[in-house]
Amino acid sequence: MNPKYGTHMGIILKREYPGIIEEKDENGLIISSRLATSWFDYYEKKDDSGVTNADKVKQEFWNAFCVSEADKVEADRVLENYAAKSVRQMMYQLRVDSVKVYHDKIGEQIDDALARPKELEVDEYKDGPVDWCRDNGFSYLADYWCTEEFKAKRKRGQQARLNSEDVAQNRGGSRPFTETQQYMGVKFGPEKATTLNTFSAMKTGFKNIDNDGNIGPIPSQKAQKRVALYEKLGEQVPQELDCPVEEEDPFAQPVEDNGNNNSNGCNTASGNGGNNNGDNNCNGNNTSSLNANDGSNIGGNNNSGGCNTSTS
């Protein structure tokens, strides 16, 4: 099965979550402690060999996906930005998941939409620990979620969203872009799983899609204008030059094999969808490119070593 980059990164980030960050004086005595809440905190915690949790995350990621030396600097930059974004989303989702776990324990099953606005008491949060954070500072988080500071931040964020004239939020649930596209293909057929249809489905919600996969009107004028502009450009640009609209989770794109086999049995794929005619010796590894959110490509493989990747 082809890996999903976003899923792989999420698993690594949870496994290497630093938990409690301790600050020590020059004598090694703990002077303060706090909970890790950002990607930068992964750099704060080190093992006995001086290796940070951030180093471990990146090392494990690049053991699974390799990149050409020429693209290494740009790939590291994209990975840093993506890791920072992923940790923010992970910590936000943790409270929502805790609410769901607690309600499941009392015999009520609720989804993200119902869990998100709910606020629990400290003991209720602690009675709904999420597995990946169960023994790694979860009680600290439960206490923090009940502070006036956290509640004030939540209220400001909610108010900001309500005050926005047109937030163009997703209405397709919590699926990332690529999973939504794959779901569209399975449910309605590949002809309905285009980039534009997937974008439209996420903006209108699956309740507004009929049994034939036809998408209803999009509530957001901002999103509707984007779709209209894209359709207009599509009429003016030849199909082979047509480019996709913004994707929301570039690392989660599945690897696609373009069927370009070389003499060593290595399947390669180029980032722009074209054929890769370069001399790649992968020793039987499967490689592909990884599209970053700024248009750059990162090569990936399913084996940790001995791979020369393709570039777009």
CSV table of C-alpha atoms in Angstrom, one decimal:
chain,number,residue,atom,x,y,z
A,1,MET,CA,0.0,0.0,0.0
A,2,ASN,CA,1.3,3.4,-0.9
A,3,PRO,CA,2.1,5.5,2.2
A,4,LYS,CA,0.4,8.8,3.1
A,5,TYR,CA,3.0,11.3,4.1
A,6,GLY,CA,0.7,13.2,6.5
A,7,THR,CA,-0.4,10.1,8.3
A,8,HIS,CA,3.2,8.9,8.6
A,9,MET,CA,4.3,12.3,10.0
A,10,GLY,CA,1.4,12.4,12.5
A,11,ILE,CA,2.3,8.9,13.9
A,12,ILE,CA,5.9,10.0,14.4
A,13,LEU,CA,5.0,13.3,16.0
A,14,LYS,CA,2.7,11.5,18.5
A,15,ARG,CA,5.3,8.8,19.3
A,16,GLU,CA,8.0,11.4,19.9
A,17,TYR,CA,5.9,13.9,21.8
A,18,PRO,CA,8.1,15.5,24.4
A,19,GLY,CA,5.5,15.7,27.1
A,20,ILE,CA,6.9,17.7,30.1
A,21,ILE,CA,9.7,20.1,29.3
A,22,GLU,CA,12.0,20.7,32.3
A,23,GLU,CA,14.3,23.6,32.7
A,24,LYS,CA,17.4,23.0,34.9
A,25,ASP,CA,20.0,25.2,36.5
A,26,GLU,CA,23.7,24.7,36.0
A,27,ASN,CA,23.7,22.1,38.8
A,28,GLY,CA,21.1,20.0,37.0
A,29,LEU,CA,18.3,20.9,39.5
A,30,ILE,CA,14.8,21.4,38.0
A,31,ILE,CA,13.8,25.0,38.3
A,32,SER,CA,10.6,24.9,36.3
A,33,SER,CA,8.5,22.6,34.1
A,34,ARG,CA,5.9,23.1,31.4
A,35,LEU,CA,4.0,21.2,28.8
A,36,ALA,CA,5.2,20.9,25.2
A,37,THR,CA,2.7,22.6,23.0
A,38,SER,CA,4.6,23.4,19.8
A,39,TRP,CA,7.1,21.9,17.3
A,40,PHE,CA,9.8,24.1,18.8
A,41,ASP,CA,9.4,22.2,22.1
A,42,TYR,CA,10.5,19.1,20.3
A,43,TYR,CA,14.0,20.7,20.1
A,44,GLU,CA,14.0,21.4,23.8
A,45,LYS,CA,14.0,17.7,25.0
A,46,LYS,CA,17.1,15.7,24.5
A,47,ASP,CA,18.1,12.1,25.3
A,48,ASP,CA,21.3,11.0,27.1
A,49,SER,CA,23.1,11.3,23.8
A,50,GLY,CA,22.0,14.9,23.2
A,51,VAL,CA,19.6,14.0,20.4
A,52,THR,CA,16.4,16.1,20.4
A,53,ASN,CA,13.0,14.8,19.8
A,54,ALA,CA,12.8,16.9,16.7
A,55,ASP,CA,16.0,15.2,15.3
A,56,LYS,CA,14.3,11.8,15.9
A,57,VAL,CA,11.2,12.9,14.1
A,58,LYS,CA,13.1,14.1,11.0
A,59,GLN,CA,15.4,11.1,11.1
A,60,GLU,CA,12.6,8.6,11.1
A,61,PHE,CA,10.7,10.5,8.4
A,62,TRP,CA,13.8,10.6,6.1
A,63,ASN,CA,14.4,6.9,6.8
A,64,ALA,CA,11.0,6.3,5.1
A,65,PHE,CA,11.2,8.8,2.4
A,66,CYS,CA,14.4,9.8,0.6
A,67,VAL,CA,15.2,12.9,-1.4
A,68,SER,CA,17.8,13.9,-3.9
A,69,GLU,CA,20.8,15.8,-2.5
A,70,ALA,CA,20.0,18.8,-4.7
A,71,ASP,CA,16.6,19.1,-3.1
A,72,LYS,CA,17.6,18.4,0.5
A,73,VAL,CA,17.8,22.0,1.8
A,74,GLU,CA,14.4,22.9,0.3
A,75,ALA,CA,12.9,19.6,1.5
A,76,ASP,CA,14.1,20.3,5.1
A,77,ARG,CA,12.5,23.7,5.0
A,78,VAL,CA,9.2,22.3,3.8
A,79,LEU,CA,9.3,19.6,6.4
A,80,GLU,CA,10.0,22.1,9.2
A,81,ASN,CA,7.0,24.2,8.2
A,82,TYR,CA,4.8,21.1,7.9
A,83,ALA,CA,5.9,19.7,11.3
A,84,ALA,CA,5.1,23.1,13.0
A,85,LYS,CA,1.6,23.1,11.4
A,86,SER,CA,1.0,19.5,12.3
A,87,VAL,CA,1.8,19.9,16.0
A,88,ARG,CA,-0.6,22.9,16.2
A,89,GLN,CA,-3.3,20.8,14.7
A,90,MET,CA,-2.4,17.8,16.8
A,91,MET,CA,-2.6,19.7,20.1
A,92,TYR,CA,-5.9,21.4,19.1
A,93,GLN,CA,-7.4,18.0,18.2
A,94,LEU,CA,-6.3,16.5,21.5
A,95,ARG,CA,-8.9,18.3,23.5
A,96,VAL,CA,-11.6,17.4,21.0
A,97,ASP,CA,-10.6,13.8,21.2
A,98,SER,CA,-10.6,13.9,25.0
A,99,VAL,CA,-14.2,15.1,24.9
A,100,LYS,CA,-15.1,12.3,22.6
A,101,VAL,CA,-13.4,9.7,24.8
A,102,TYR,CA,-15.1,10.9,27.9
A,103,HIS,CA,-18.6,10.9,26.3
A,104,ASP,CA,-17.9,7.4,24.9
A,105,LYS,CA,-17.2,6.2,28.5
A,106,ILE,CA,-20.6,7.5,29.6
A,107,GLY,CA,-22.3,5.8,26.7
A,108,GLU,CA,-22.6,8.7,24.3
A,109,GLN,CA,-20.9,8.7,21.0
A,110,ILE,CA,-20.3,12.1,19.5
A,111,ASP,CA,-18.4,13.4,16.5
A,112,ASP,CA,-15.9,16.2,16.2
A,113,ALA,CA,-18.6,18.8,15.3
A,114,LEU,CA,-20.4,18.1,18.6
A,115,ALA,CA,-17.3,17.6,20.7
A,116,ARG,CA,-15.6,20.8,19.6
A,117,PRO,CA,-17.8,23.4,21.4
A,118,LYS,CA,-18.1,21.3,24.6
A,119,GLU,CA,-16.2,22.2,27.7
A,120,LEU,CA,-15.6,19.6,30.5
A,121,GLU,CA,-14.6,19.9,34.1
A,122,VAL,CA,-11.0,19.0,35.0
A,123,ASP,CA,-11.9,15.6,36.4
A,124,GLU,CA,-14.0,14.8,33.3
A,125,TYR,CA,-11.0,15.7,31.0
A,126,LYS,CA,-8.8,13.5,33.1
A,127,ASP,CA,-11.3,10.7,32.8
A,128,GLY,CA,-11.0,10.8,29.0
A,129,PRO,CA,-7.2,10.6,28.3
A,130,VAL,CA,-6.2,10.1,24.7
A,131,ASP,CA,-3.9,7.1,24.2
A,132,TRP,CA,-0.8,8.8,22.7
A,133,CYS,CA,-0.7,11.4,25.5
A,134,ARG,CA,-2.1,9.3,28.4
A,135,ASP,CA,1.1,9.1,30.4
A,136,ASN,CA,2.9,12.1,28.9
A,137,GLY,CA,1.6,15.2,30.6
A,138,PHE,CA,-2.1,14.8,29.9
A,139,SER,CA,-3.1,15.9,33.4
A,140,TYR,CA,-1.2,19.1,32.8
A,141,LEU,CA,-3.3,19.7,29.7
A,142,ALA,CA,-6.5,18.9,31.5
A,143,ASP,CA,-5.7,21.6,34.1
A,144,TYR,CA,-4.8,24.1,31.4
A,145,TRP,CA,-8.0,23.5,29.4
A,146,CYS,CA,-9.9,24.7,32.5
A,147,THR,CA,-7.9,27.8,33.1
A,148,GLU,CA,-9.4,31.3,32.4
A,149,GLU,CA,-6.4,31.9,30.1
A,150,PHE,CA,-7.3,29.0,27.8
A,151,LYS,CA,-11.0,29.8,27.8
A,152,ALA,CA,-10.3,33.4,26.9
A,153,LYS,CA,-8.1,32.3,24.0
A,154,ARG,CA,-10.9,30.0,22.7
A,155,LYS,CA,-13.5,32.7,23.0
A,156,ARG,CA,-11.3,35.2,21.1
A,157,GLY,CA,-10.8,32.6,18.3
A,158,GLN,CA,-14.5,31.8,18.1
A,159,GLN,CA,-15.4,35.4,18.0
A,160,ALA,CA,-12.9,36.2,15.3
A,161,ARG,CA,-14.4,33.4,13.1
A,162,LEU,CA,-17.9,34.7,13.8
A,163,ASN,CA,-16.9,38.3,12.9
A,164,SER,CA,-15.4,37.2,9.5
A,165,GLU,CA,-17.6,38.1,6.6
A,166,ASP,CA,-16.8,35.0,4.7
A,167,VAL,CA,-14.6,32.4,6.3
A,168,ALA,CA,-14.9,29.9,3.5
A,169,GLN,CA,-14.4,27.0,6.0
A,170,ASN,CA,-14.5,23.4,5.0
A,171,ARG,CA,-17.8,21.6,5.5
A,172,GLY,CA,-16.6,18.2,4.5
A,173,GLY,CA,-15.7,16.9,7.9
A,174,SER,CA,-12.2,16.3,9.3
A,175,ARG,CA,-10.8,14.5,6.3
A,176,PRO,CA,-7.8,16.1,4.7
A,177,PHE,CA,-7.9,16.9,1.0
A,178,THR,CA,-6.4,13.7,-0.4
A,179,GLU,CA,-8.6,11.4,1.7
A,180,THR,CA,-11.6,13.4,0.6
A,181,GLN,CA,-10.5,13.0,-3.1
A,182,GLN,CA,-10.1,9.2,-2.6
A,183,TYR,CA,-13.5,9.0,-0.9
A,184,MET,CA,-15.1,10.8,-3.8
A,185,GLY,CA,-13.5,8.4,-6.3
A,186,VAL,CA,-14.7,5.3,-4.4
A,187,LYS,CA,-18.3,6.7,-3.8
A,188,PHE,CA,-19.0,8.4,-7.1
A,189,GLY,CA,-16.3,7.2,-9.5
A,190,PRO,CA,-12.9,8.6,-10.6
A,191,GLU,CA,-14.5,11.1,-13.0
A,192,LYS,CA,-16.0,12.9,-10.0
A,193,ALA,CA,-12.8,12.9,-8.0
A,194,THR,CA,-11.2,15.8,-9.8
A,195,THR,CA,-9.2,18.4,-7.9
A,196,LEU,CA,-11.9,21.0,-8.5
A,197,ASN,CA,-14.8,18.7,-7.5
A,198,THR,CA,-12.9,17.7,-4.3
A,199,PHE,CA,-12.3,21.3,-3.4
A,200,SER,CA,-16.0,22.1,-4.0
A,201,ALA,CA,-17.2,19.1,-2.0
A,202,MET,CA,-15.1,20.2,1.0
A,203,LYS,CA,-16.6,23.7,0.8
A,204,THR,CA,-20.2,22.7,0.4
A,205,GLY,CA,-20.3,19.5,2.6
A,206,PHE,CA,-21.3,15.9,1.6
A,207,LYS,CA,-24.9,16.5,2.6
A,208,ASN,CA,-25.2,18.7,-0.4
A,209,ILE,CA,-24.0,16.1,-2.9
A,210,ASP,CA,-26.6,14.0,-4.6
A,211,ASN,CA,-26.4,10.3,-5.4
A,212,ASP,CA,-24.8,10.9,-8.7
A,213,GLY,CA,-22.0,13.0,-7.2
A,214,ASN,CA,-23.3,16.3,-8.4
A,215,ILE,CA,-22.3,19.0,-6.0
A,216,GLY,CA,-24.7,21.6,-4.7
A,217,PRO,CA,-24.1,25.3,-4.2
A,218,ILE,CA,-21.2,26.5,-2.0
A,219,PRO,CA,-22.3,28.8,0.9
A,220,SER,CA,-19.1,30.8,0.9
A,221,GLN,CA,-18.9,33.4,-1.8
A,222,LYS,CA,-15.2,33.5,-1.5
A,223,ALA,CA,-14.9,29.8,-2.3
A,224,GLN,CA,-17.5,30.0,-5.0
A,225,LYS,CA,-15.5,32.8,-6.7
A,226,ARG,CA,-12.4,30.6,-6.7
A,227,VAL,CA,-14.3,27.7,-8.3
A,228,ALA,CA,-15.8,30.1,-11.0
A,229,LEU,CA,-12.4,31.5,-11.7
A,230,TYR,CA,-10.8,28.1,-12.0
A,231,GLU,CA,-13.6,27.0,-14.4
A,232,LYS,CA,-13.1,30.1,-16.5
A,233,LEU,CA,-9.3,29.5,-16.7
A,234,GLY,CA,-10.0,25.9,-17.6
A,235,GLU,CA,-11.8,27.0,-20.7
A,236,GLN,CA,-8.9,29.1,-21.8
A,237,VAL,CA,-6.0,26.8,-21.0
A,238,PRO,CA,-5.3,23.5,-22.8
A,239,GLN,CA,-6.0,20.5,-20.6
A,240,GLU,CA,-2.4,19.4,-20.5
A,241,LEU,CA,-1.4,22.7,-19.0
A,242,ASP,CA,-4.3,22.8,-16.5
A,243,CYS,CA,-3.0,23.2,-12.9
A,244,PRO,CA,-4.8,22.2,-9.7
A,245,VAL,CA,-6.2,24.6,-7.2
A,246,GLU,CA,-4.7,25.0,-3.7
A,247,GLU,CA,-4.5,21.7,-1.9
A,248,GLU,CA,-4.8,21.6,1.9
A,249,ASP,CA,-2.5,18.8,2.9
A,250,PRO,CA,0.3,18.3,0.4
A,251,PHE,CA,2.2,15.7,2.4
A,252,ALA,CA,-0.8,13.5,2.5
A,253,GLN,CA,-0.9,12.9,-1.3
A,254,PRO,CA,-0.6,9.3,-2.2
A,255,VAL,CA,2.4,8.1,-4.2
A,256,GLU,CA,1.4,7.3,-7.8
A,257,ASP,CA,3.5,4.9,-10.0
A,258,ASN,CA,3.7,6.1,-13.6
A,259,GLY,CA,4.7,2.7,-14.7
A,260,ASN,CA,8.2,3.9,-15.7
A,261,ASN,CA,10.3,0.8,-15.0
A,262,ASN,CA,14.1,0.7,-15.4
A,263,SER,CA,16.4,-2.2,-15.7
A,264,ASN,CA,16.9,-2.6,-12.0
A,265,GLY,CA,13.1,-3.1,-11.3
A,266,CYS,CA,12.7,0.4,-9.8
A,267,ASN,CA,9.4,2.2,-10.3
A,268,THR,CA,9.8,6.0,-10.4
A,269,ALA,CA,7.4,8.9,-10.7
A,270,SER,CA,8.1,12.5,-11.5
A,271,GLY,CA,6.6,15.4,-9.5
A,272,ASN,CA,5.0,17.1,-12.5
A,273,GLY,CA,3.2,13.9,-13.7
A,274,GLY,CA,5.6,13.5,-16.6
A,275,ASN,CA,7.9,10.6,-17.5
A,276,ASN,CA,11.2,10.4,-15.7
A,277,ASN,CA,13.9,9.5,-18.2
A,278,GLY,CA,16.8,9.9,-15.8
A,279,ASP,CA,19.2,7.2,-14.8
A,280,ASN,CA,17.9,6.1,-11.4
A,281,ASN,CA,19.3,3.1,-9.6
A,282,CYS,CA,17.1,2.3,-6.8
A,283,ASN,CA,18.0,-1.3,-6.3
A,284,GLY,CA,14.4,-2.4,-6.4
A,285,ASN,CA,13.1,0.4,-4.2
A,286,ASN,CA,9.9,2.2,-5.1
A,287,THR,CA,10.3,6.0,-5.4
A,288,SER,CA,8.2,9.0,-6.1
A,289,SER,CA,8.1,12.7,-5.6
A,290,LEU,CA,6.4,14.6,-2.9
A,291,ASN,CA,4.7,17.8,-3.7
A,292,ALA,CA,5.2,20.6,-1.2
A,293,ASN,CA,2.8,23.5,-0.7
A,294,ASP,CA,5.0,25.9,-2.5
A,295,GLY,CA,5.3,23.8,-5.6
A,296,SER,CA,8.5,22.1,-4.7
A,297,ASN,CA,8.9,18.4,-4.9
A,298,ILE,CA,10.4,16.0,-2.3
A,299,GLY,CA,11.3,12.5,-3.4
A,300,GLY,CA,10.1,9.6,-1.3
A,301,ASN,CA,10.7,5.9,-1.2
A,302,ASN,CA,9.6,2.9,0.9
A,303,ASN,CA,13.2,1.9,1.8
A,304,SER,CA,15.6,3.8,4.0
A,305,GLY,CA,18.7,3.7,1.8
A,306,GLY,CA,20.4,3.2,-1.5
A,307,CYS,CA,18.0,5.3,-3.5
A,308,ASN,CA,18.4,8.0,-6.1
A,309,THR,CA,15.1,9.8,-6.4
A,310,SER,CA,13.5,11.5,-9.4
A,311,THR,CA,13.1,15.3,-9.6
A,312,SER,CA,10.5,17.3,-11.5
